[in-house]
Tab-separated table of C-alpha atoms in Angstrom:
chain	number	residue	atom	x	y	z
A	257	MET	CA	-12.967	-7.330	6.939
A	258	GLN	CA	-13.010	-9.527	4.494
A	259	PHE	CA	-10.386	-8.798	2.277
A	260	LEU	CA	-7.879	-9.083	6.192
A	261	LYS	CA	-10.299	-11.987	7.243
A	262	SER	CA	-10.244	-13.733	4.058
A	263	THR	CA	-5.672	-12.847	3.598
A	264	VAL	CA	-5.489	-14.962	7.062
A	265	MET	CA	-7.274	-17.522	6.537
A	266	GLY	CA	-6.595	-18.516	3.279
A	267	LEU	CA	-2.812	-19.117	4.035
A	268	GLY	CA	-3.850	-23.996	2.973
A	269	SER	CA	-6.650	-22.972	1.315
A	270	ALA	CA	-7.688	-24.760	-2.686
A	271	PHE	CA	-7.380	-22.360	-5.371
A	272	THR	CA	-8.457	-22.975	-8.696
A	273	MET	CA	-6.073	-23.660	-11.293
A	274	GLY	CA	-6.889	-20.499	-14.090
A	275	SER	CA	-5.166	-19.638	-16.529
A	276	VAL	CA	-3.313	-16.024	-16.488
A	277	GLY	CA	-2.144	-15.840	-20.746
A	278	GLY	CA	0.404	-18.633	-19.994
A	279	LEU	CA	1.832	-16.834	-16.403
A	280	PRO	CA	3.285	-18.682	-13.962
A	281	PHE	CA	0.181	-17.638	-11.872
A	282	SER	CA	-3.016	-19.407	-10.535
A	283	LEU	CA	-6.355	-18.099	-10.846
A	284	GLU	CA	-8.054	-18.563	-8.166
A	285	SER	CA	-11.184	-18.051	-9.296
A	286	ALA	CA	-12.864	-16.652	-13.174
A	287	GLU	CA	-15.091	-14.537	-11.344
A	288	PRO	CA	-13.734	-11.409	-10.562
A	289	ALA	CA	-12.259	-10.150	-6.271
A	290	TYR	CA	-14.084	-7.915	-6.462
A	291	ASP	CA	-17.125	-5.123	-7.823
A	292	ALA	CA	-13.456	-2.519	-7.771
A	293	GLY	CA	-15.477	-0.048	-11.797
A	294	LEU	CA	-12.083	-0.261	-12.452
A	295	PRO	CA	-12.668	0.959	-16.264
A	296	ASP	CA	-10.685	-0.864	-18.355
A	297	PHE	CA	-9.678	-4.604	-16.035
A	298	ILE	CA	-10.920	-6.801	-14.369
A	299	LEU	CA	-9.757	-7.574	-10.700
A	300	LEU	CA	-9.254	-11.118	-10.138
A	301	ARG	CA	-6.760	-12.818	-7.023
A	302	GLY	CA	-4.066	-14.961	-7.519
A	303	LYS	CA	-1.643	-16.776	-5.814
A	304	ALA	CA	2.497	-17.279	-7.833
A	305	LYS	CA	2.930	-20.463	-8.171
A	306	ALA	CA	6.304	-21.525	-6.817
A	307	ASP	CA	5.025	-20.572	-3.481
A	308	GLY	CA	1.500	-20.250	-3.557
A	309	SER	CA	1.512	-16.339	-2.446
A	310	SER	CA	-1.313	-13.977	-3.158
A	311	VAL	CA	-1.287	-11.555	-6.030
A	312	ALA	CA	-3.849	-10.110	-7.740
A	313	VAL	CA	-4.472	-10.053	-10.927
A	314	PHE	CA	-5.083	-7.365	-13.405
A	315	LYS	CA	-7.068	-9.284	-16.673
A	316	SER	CA	-8.398	-6.679	-19.445
A	317	LYS	CA	-11.504	-6.889	-19.739
A	318	GLN	CA	-11.604	-7.025	-23.746
A	319	PRO	CA	-8.350	-8.640	-26.641
A	320	SER	CA	-6.082	-5.672	-27.730
A	321	ASN	CA	-7.343	-3.160	-25.561
A	322	ALA	CA	-4.940	-0.309	-26.028
A	323	LEU	CA	-5.952	1.496	-23.384
A	324	ALA	CA	-4.858	-1.710	-21.500
A	325	GLN	CA	-1.812	-2.912	-22.668
A	326	ASN	CA	-0.677	1.320	-22.041
A	327	ALA	CA	-1.528	0.122	-18.250
A	328	LEU	CA	0.798	-2.733	-18.786
A	329	ARG	CA	4.009	-0.142	-20.406
A	330	ARG	CA	3.644	2.455	-17.431
A	331	ILE	CA	3.791	-0.041	-14.605
A	332	LYS	CA	6.673	-1.651	-15.785
A	333	THR	CA	8.498	0.679	-15.536
A	334	LEU	CA	7.636	2.749	-13.246
A	335	ARG	CA	9.187	1.485	-10.354
A	336	HIS	CA	8.265	3.423	-6.689
A	337	PRO	CA	7.250	1.984	-3.124
A	338	ASN	CA	4.106	4.131	-3.517
A	339	VAL	CA	3.475	3.104	-6.153
A	340	LEU	CA	1.276	-0.365	-7.354
A	341	ALA	CA	3.147	-3.229	-6.943
A	342	TYR	CA	4.510	-4.914	-10.517
A	343	ILE	CA	4.734	-8.441	-10.439
A	344	ASP	CA	4.340	-9.735	-14.159
A	345	GLY	CA	2.519	-9.520	-16.926
A	346	ILE	CA	2.023	-9.823	-20.171
A	347	ASP	CA	-0.569	-8.596	-23.448
A	348	VAL	CA	-1.287	-11.970	-25.350
A	349	PRO	CA	-0.657	-12.584	-28.855
A	350	ASN	CA	-2.859	-12.919	-31.557
A	351	ASN	CA	-5.972	-10.637	-30.210
A	352	GLY	CA	-5.891	-11.987	-26.624
A	353	HIS	CA	-5.827	-10.350	-23.281
A	354	VAL	CA	-4.124	-7.886	-21.343
A	355	PHE	CA	-2.676	-9.592	-18.152
A	356	ILE	CA	-0.857	-7.378	-14.809
A	357	VAL	CA	0.305	-9.510	-11.894
A	358	THR	CA	0.793	-7.426	-9.685
A	359	GLU	CA	1.747	-6.997	-5.046
A	360	ASP	CA	-1.967	-8.518	-3.669
A	361	VAL	CA	-3.803	-5.495	-2.726
A	362	VAL	CA	-7.960	-4.433	-2.190
A	363	PRO	CA	-10.008	-1.505	-4.694
A	364	LEU	CA	-10.272	1.392	-1.826
A	365	ASN	CA	-13.178	1.649	-1.424
A	366	ALA	CA	-13.513	-2.411	-0.411
A	367	TYR	CA	-11.309	-0.902	1.610
A	368	LEU	CA	-13.267	2.753	2.580
A	369	ASP	CA	-15.860	-0.062	3.613
A	370	ASP	CA	-14.304	-2.621	5.586
A	371	ILE	CA	-12.336	0.231	7.531
A	372	ARG	CA	-15.736	1.629	8.631
A	373	ALA	CA	-17.527	-1.861	9.549
A	374	GLU	CA	-15.084	-2.052	11.534
A	375	TYR	CA	-13.310	1.136	13.825
A	376	GLY	CA	-17.304	2.876	12.737
A	377	ALA	CA	-17.372	6.200	10.566
A	378	ASN	CA	-15.516	9.039	11.212
A	379	SER	CA	-13.279	6.673	13.438
A	380	ASN	CA	-9.757	8.101	14.532
A	381	GLU	CA	-8.137	4.390	13.197
A	382	GLU	CA	-10.237	5.894	9.988
A	383	LYS	CA	-9.087	8.682	10.135
A	384	ILE	CA	-5.548	8.321	10.326
A	385	LEU	CA	-5.232	5.830	8.144
A	386	ILE	CA	-7.192	8.381	4.885
A	387	ALA	CA	-3.475	11.032	5.990
A	388	TRP	CA	-1.611	8.234	5.454
A	389	GLY	CA	-3.236	6.221	2.418
A	390	LEU	CA	-3.096	10.344	1.089
A	391	ARG	CA	1.028	11.344	2.042
A	392	SER	CA	1.386	7.556	0.076
A	393	ILE	CA	-0.235	9.446	-3.426
A	394	LEU	CA	1.197	11.804	-2.853
A	395	GLY	CA	4.587	10.848	-2.505
A	396	ALA	CA	3.650	8.909	-5.666
A	397	LEU	CA	2.453	12.247	-7.366
A	398	LYS	CA	5.328	13.736	-6.814
A	399	PHE	CA	6.862	10.399	-8.140
A	400	ILE	CA	5.482	10.969	-11.605
A	401	ASN	CA	4.548	14.219	-12.316
A	402	ASN	CA	8.145	16.099	-10.094
A	403	ASP	CA	10.332	13.610	-11.348
A	404	VAL	CA	9.260	11.603	-14.330
A	405	LYS	CA	6.971	14.276	-15.528
A	406	LEU	CA	4.357	12.190	-16.770
A	407	ILE	CA	0.387	13.196	-16.191
A	408	HIS	CA	-1.225	10.312	-15.156
A	409	GLY	CA	-4.020	11.824	-16.424
A	410	ARG	CA	-6.815	8.834	-14.870
A	411	LEU	CA	-6.675	9.552	-10.634
A	412	ASN	CA	-9.800	7.697	-9.047
A	413	PRO	CA	-10.965	6.060	-6.419
A	414	THR	CA	-10.914	3.097	-8.938
A	415	SER	CA	-6.561	4.110	-9.343
A	416	ILE	CA	-5.917	3.325	-5.754
A	417	PHE	CA	-5.116	0.260	-4.378
A	418	VAL	CA	-4.102	-1.451	-0.453
A	419	THR	CA	-2.154	-3.912	0.577
A	420	LYS	CA	-3.081	-6.440	3.126
A	421	GLY	CA	-1.213	-3.929	6.138
A	422	GLY	CA	-2.992	-0.604	4.514
A	423	GLU	CA	-0.085	1.247	2.227
A	424	TRP	CA	-2.143	2.441	-0.524
A	425	LYS	CA	-0.788	2.740	-3.906
A	426	LEU	CA	-1.548	4.300	-7.210
A	427	GLY	CA	-1.523	1.898	-10.348
A	428	GLY	CA	-4.931	2.592	-12.867
A	429	PHE	CA	-1.819	4.102	-14.876
A	430	GLU	CA	-4.596	3.562	-18.784
A	431	LEU	CA	-4.147	6.889	-19.259
A	432	THR	CA	-0.723	8.164	-18.404
A	433	GLY	CA	1.475	9.505	-20.743
A	434	GLU	CA	3.327	13.488	-21.613
A	435	PRO	CA	2.429	15.907	-21.648
A	436	SER	CA	1.069	15.885	-25.431
A	437	MET	CA	-1.974	15.447	-28.009
A	438	SER	CA	-0.973	11.810	-28.212
A	439	ALA	CA	-0.826	11.069	-25.080
A	440	PRO	CA	-3.658	8.709	-24.060
A	441	PHE	CA	-5.118	11.829	-21.602
A	442	VAL	CA	-5.535	13.519	-23.983
A	443	GLN	CA	-6.612	10.725	-26.902
A	444	HIS	CA	-9.614	9.525	-24.357
A	445	ASP	CA	-10.605	11.998	-22.215
A	446	HIS	CA	-14.015	11.429	-22.819
A	447	THR	CA	-13.334	8.413	-20.383
A	448	VAL	CA	-12.095	10.059	-17.191
A	449	ASP	CA	-14.758	11.672	-14.237
A	450	PRO	CA	-16.282	14.617	-14.991
A	451	ARG	CA	-15.495	15.226	-10.533
A	452	PHE	CA	-11.753	13.889	-11.656
A	453	LYS	CA	-11.310	16.326	-14.381
A	454	ALA	CA	-9.761	19.833	-14.189
A	455	PRO	CA	-11.693	23.035	-15.778
A	456	GLU	CA	-8.375	23.060	-18.338
A	457	CYS	CA	-9.695	19.596	-19.809
A	458	ALA	CA	-12.920	19.910	-19.009
A	459	ARG	CA	-13.655	22.043	-21.748
A	460	ARG	CA	-9.880	20.566	-24.214
A	461	ASP	CA	-7.380	22.778	-23.305
A	462	TRP	CA	-4.439	20.886	-24.445
A	463	SER	CA	-2.235	23.931	-24.801
A	464	SER	CA	-2.973	24.825	-21.655
A	465	VAL	CA	-2.288	21.703	-19.760
A	466	ALA	CA	1.392	20.941	-21.567
A	467	SER	CA	2.254	24.698	-20.271
A	468	SER	CA	1.446	24.301	-16.795
A	469	PRO	CA	2.983	22.418	-13.578
A	470	THR	CA	2.781	19.210	-14.907
A	471	TYR	CA	1.262	18.393	-11.254
A	472	ALA	CA	-1.636	20.458	-12.389
A	473	VAL	CA	-4.336	17.790	-14.004
A	474	ASP	CA	-3.777	15.644	-11.208
A	475	MET	CA	-3.731	17.562	-7.817
A	476	TYR	CA	-6.513	18.782	-9.539
A	477	ALA	CA	-7.801	15.138	-8.579
A	478	LEU	CA	-6.176	14.315	-5.817
A	479	ALA	CA	-8.341	17.132	-3.652
A	480	CYS	CA	-11.672	16.029	-5.256
A	481	LEU	CA	-10.229	12.468	-3.577
A	482	ILE	CA	-10.632	13.839	-1.068
A	483	ILE	CA	-13.481	15.425	-0.960
A	484	TYR	CA	-15.176	12.097	-1.909
A	485	LEU	CA	-13.811	10.500	1.102
A	486	HIS	CA	-15.668	13.447	2.315
A	487	HIS	CA	-18.581	13.076	0.740
A	488	PRO	CA	-18.798	9.782	-2.039
A	489	SER	CA	-21.923	12.406	-3.005
A	490	PHE	CA	-20.185	14.841	-3.908
A	491	SER	CA	-20.371	17.038	-7.854
A	492	SER	CA	-17.851	19.610	-7.454
A	493	PRO	CA	-15.296	21.119	-6.374
A	494	SER	CA	-17.734	23.285	-4.427
A	495	ASP	CA	-18.585	20.515	-2.554
A	496	CYS	CA	-16.440	20.594	-0.105
A	497	SER	CA	-17.986	21.437	3.725
A	498	ARG	CA	-16.914	17.808	5.321
A	499	VAL	CA	-13.751	18.189	4.083
A	500	PRO	CA	-11.355	18.590	7.920
A	501	SER	CA	-10.215	21.513	8.556
A	502	GLY	CA	-6.258	20.520	7.976
A	503	LEU	CA	-7.582	19.859	4.311
A	504	SER	CA	-9.319	22.585	4.081
A	505	THR	CA	-6.494	25.064	2.367
A	506	PHE	CA	-4.779	22.548	0.531
A	507	VAL	CA	-8.490	21.691	-1.309
A	508	LYS	CA	-9.028	25.215	-1.959
A	509	ARG	CA	-5.731	25.669	-3.798
A	510	SER	CA	-5.652	22.599	-5.506
A	511	THR	CA	-8.247	23.177	-7.447
A	512	ASP	CA	-7.544	27.265	-8.593
A	513	ALA	CA	-9.859	26.906	-11.899
A	514	THR	CA	-6.149	28.628	-12.691
A	515	ALA	CA	-4.218	25.620	-12.971
A	516	SER	CA	-0.387	27.523	-12.676
A	517	ARG	CA	-1.634	28.616	-9.206
A	518	ARG	CA	-2.167	24.307	-7.877
A	519	LEU	CA	-0.622	23.161	-4.983
A	520	ASN	CA	2.966	21.466	-5.604
A	521	PRO	CA	3.476	17.268	-4.002
A	522	ASP	CA	6.368	18.771	-2.336
A	523	GLN	CA	4.383	21.088	-0.976
A	524	ALA	CA	2.066	19.202	-0.093
A	525	LEU	CA	3.860	17.114	1.450
A	526	THR	CA	4.951	19.453	4.489
A	527	SER	CA	1.549	19.847	5.107
A	528	ALA	CA	0.873	19.866	9.680
A	529	TYR	CA	-1.729	17.272	8.923
A	530	PHE	CA	0.462	15.023	7.773
A	531	GLU	CA	3.057	15.379	11.203
A	532	SER	CA	0.647	13.028	13.377
A	533	HIS	CA	1.779	10.331	15.930
A	534	PHE	CA	1.086	7.368	13.488
A	535	LEU	CA	2.061	9.271	10.785
A	536	ARG	CA	5.674	9.631	12.143
A	537	GLN	CA	5.534	5.878	12.933
A	538	MET	CA	4.935	4.657	9.361
A	539	THR	CA	7.566	7.335	8.456
A	540	PHE	CA	10.399	5.852	10.590
A	541	LEU	CA	9.185	2.331	10.042
A	542	ASP	CA	10.013	2.823	6.459
A	543	GLU	CA	12.991	4.338	7.376
A	544	LEU	CA	15.028	2.010	9.478
A	545	ALA	CA	17.619	0.541	7.651
A	546	ILE	CA	19.428	3.714	7.657
A	547	LYS	CA	18.576	5.221	11.459
A	548	SER	CA	21.534	4.834	14.111
A	549	PRO	CA	21.118	2.725	17.220
A	550	ASP	CA	20.001	5.681	19.797
A	551	GLU	CA	17.183	6.405	17.674
A	552	LYS	CA	16.417	2.436	17.136
A	553	VAL	CA	16.047	2.604	21.027
A	554	GLU	CA	13.869	5.047	20.935
A	555	PHE	CA	11.619	4.099	18.805
A	556	TYR	CA	10.725	0.319	19.217
A	557	LYS	CA	10.131	1.782	23.269
A	558	ASP	CA	7.413	3.891	22.175
A	559	LEU	CA	5.817	1.924	19.956
A	560	SER	CA	5.886	-0.682	22.428
A	561	ALA	CA	3.624	1.996	24.279
A	562	SER	CA	1.132	2.834	21.738
A	563	ILE	CA	0.992	-0.738	19.337
A	564	ASP	CA	-2.833	-0.995	20.608
A	565	ALA	CA	-3.974	2.362	19.425
A	566	LEU	CA	-3.102	0.791	15.754
A	567	PRO	CA	-4.998	-0.493	13.533
A	568	LYS	CA	-3.970	-4.139	13.861
A	569	HIS	CA	-4.189	-5.398	10.334
A	570	THR	CA	-1.543	-2.502	10.310
A	571	ALA	CA	-0.083	-3.736	13.221
A	572	VAL	CA	-0.357	-7.477	11.658
A	573	PHE	CA	0.893	-6.378	8.382
A	574	LYS	CA	3.139	-3.503	8.260
A	575	VAL	CA	4.240	-3.799	11.696
A	576	LEU	CA	4.879	-7.013	11.878
A	577	PRO	CA	6.565	-7.773	8.961
A	578	ALA	CA	9.501	-5.498	9.324
A	579	LEU	CA	10.092	-6.435	12.792
A	580	LYS	CA	10.773	-10.039	11.509
A	581	ALA	CA	12.889	-9.150	7.956
A	582	ILE	CA	15.312	-6.918	10.936
A	583	VAL	CA	15.772	-10.702	12.572
A	584	ASP	CA	16.251	-12.610	9.258
A	585	PHE	CA	19.110	-9.841	7.748
A	586	GLY	CA	20.727	-10.185	11.102
A	587	VAL	CA	20.785	-13.900	10.407
A	588	ALA	CA	21.172	-13.715	6.872
A	589	THR	CA	24.837	-11.769	7.445
A	590	GLY	CA	25.680	-13.097	10.688
A	591	GLY	CA	28.404	-16.387	11.248
A	592	LYS	CA	27.890	-19.702	9.411
A	593	ALA	CA	24.690	-21.294	8.566
A	594	GLY	CA	24.004	-22.984	11.751
A	595	GLY	CA	25.974	-20.542	14.551
A	596	ASN	CA	24.855	-18.159	17.017
A	597	TYR	CA	25.186	-14.341	15.706
A	598	LYS	CA	24.564	-10.948	16.644
A	599	LEU	CA	22.310	-8.512	16.494
A	600	ASP	CA	22.310	-4.958	16.844
A	601	PRO	CA	22.281	-4.101	20.503
A	602	SER	CA	18.872	-1.816	19.852
A	603	GLU	CA	17.341	-4.619	18.480
A	604	SER	CA	15.914	-6.659	21.938
A	605	HIS	CA	14.216	-3.116	21.965
A	606	MET	CA	11.780	-4.082	19.999
A	607	LEU	CA	10.634	-7.824	20.638
A	608	PRO	CA	7.822	-6.189	23.441
A	609	ALA	CA	6.208	-4.410	20.468
A	610	MET	CA	6.691	-8.213	18.650
A	611	VAL	CA	5.415	-10.233	21.261
A	612	LYS	CA	2.563	-7.849	21.848
A	613	ILE	CA	1.349	-7.652	18.152
A	614	GLY	CA	1.391	-10.984	18.208
A	615	SER	CA	-0.718	-11.902	21.384
A	616	GLN	CA	-3.527	-10.455	18.731
A	617	LEU	CA	-3.410	-12.941	16.856
A	618	SER	CA	-4.365	-16.445	17.422
A	619	PRO	CA	-2.128	-20.161	18.148
A	620	ASP	CA	-1.989	-21.219	14.875
A	621	GLU	CA	-1.110	-17.973	13.631
A	622	PHE	CA	1.425	-16.718	16.679
A	623	LYS	CA	3.109	-20.489	15.574
A	624	ASP	CA	3.051	-19.083	12.195
A	625	GLN	CA	4.060	-15.385	12.000
A	626	VAL	CA	6.069	-15.260	15.348
A	627	LEU	CA	7.773	-18.077	16.533
A	628	PRO	CA	9.719	-19.095	14.365
A	629	THR	CA	11.222	-15.831	14.396
A	630	LEU	CA	11.407	-16.026	18.224
A	631	ILE	CA	13.616	-18.969	17.268
A	632	LYS	CA	15.712	-17.174	15.375
A	633	LEU	CA	16.803	-15.146	18.314
A	634	PHE	CA	17.033	-18.279	21.144
A	635	GLY	CA	20.714	-18.267	18.829
A	636	CYS	CA	21.393	-15.093	18.928
A	637	ASN	CA	24.017	-14.732	20.500
A	638	ASP	CA	24.090	-11.267	22.242
A	639	ARG	CA	23.687	-10.197	26.318
A	640	ALA	CA	20.487	-7.990	25.488
A	641	VAL	CA	18.266	-10.082	23.376
A	642	ARG	CA	18.761	-12.907	25.451
A	643	LEU	CA	17.891	-11.250	28.397
A	644	GLN	CA	14.624	-9.851	26.909
A	645	LEU	CA	13.903	-12.597	25.310
A	646	LEU	CA	14.192	-14.491	29.310
A	647	GLN	CA	12.314	-11.927	30.785
A	648	MET	CA	9.091	-11.561	28.090
A	649	MET	CA	9.750	-16.099	28.538
A	650	GLU	CA	6.341	-15.787	30.165
A	651	SER	CA	4.307	-13.980	27.862
A	652	PHE	CA	4.771	-16.680	24.288
A	653	ALA	CA	5.598	-19.979	26.385
A	654	VAL	CA	2.764	-21.487	26.118
A	655	HIS	CA	3.611	-21.225	22.634
A	656	PHE	CA	6.668	-23.723	22.518
A	657	ASP	CA	5.457	-27.251	22.575
A	658	ALA	CA	7.889	-30.148	24.122
A	659	LYS	CA	8.695	-30.691	20.890
A	660	LEU	CA	10.205	-27.680	19.462
A	661	VAL	CA	12.419	-26.980	22.905
A	662	ASN	CA	14.291	-30.459	22.249
A	663	SER	CA	14.978	-29.594	18.855
A	664	ASN	CA	15.845	-26.252	18.956
């Protein structure tokens, strides 16, 4: 997978010092990173000057672009786990460009191409990753439509981006606004792909849009996105024969000609389609901080037993960082600097999963991404953790050299 490979291999690579509107970031290249098909921006890859971490840089195609300015204004305030994470941005004065810096992501279509090249079209991996992604976008719509009372206005494949861990994030807020005649999605409705446009928008019945549930326009577009994911050349919502049976009712209800009868994102999230073992694992991982020790023990055991079934990029870039964060938190909140510290006794059960993920990495990647955490664990004075480390020593001892052992 090109994006995932470049993420790992590019950690120490050189990059071009390009301008990002005076912000503390550098561009790898002035050329677009992907043929993303974004209507108002080009997507560039960059790095933070402070620590070299990778970022995505969205640069407006035209200077002083009102839609790009609206996208910047909205993404600054729309903070949610399922929304593209804003880092920095600027509307360069004196007829300059708009720059938006976000977490490192790729366009949805580029991600899908990688997944299908890696696992094959219609593979089980593709199916579970799409289900996870759709649930994330529903979570974003629940927040935007129900909580903030906004309409996204241009939900389609070009408004969705994916992290290296496989998490789908909603972006593309150029047309986002309150349901009113002055809203960008009203004034610029000609920029919306007709295939994703709700009937009331297609006939420009804006009074109907204003009086309908705030989610109606975007849920119609999401249903069309589901059709697109399984049939990219679809021409209308009726062309849904390839949609999985678990989503057919969702699509039919969300493309109802009567806006008030469309599914609420809240309702859609309760669908059995989102009840897979994989999705339950990802949900638990996101909620680790509020789980009881007994719940964590069962989760870690289940995770270790199913690591080989996880898509590799999800295991390496989603699961592994979450496990490492637990240790880092324990170190940060434990005793004096350099001294011993204690972890929750349940955390010893996460070691098999961590080491199994590490076994999928190259020796250099293991030393960079796993070994520092194992070294920290050797400073833990919890007997269960130390016993687990000793029992698993054979699995990772090859990565310890004499200098490292003596210094620690």
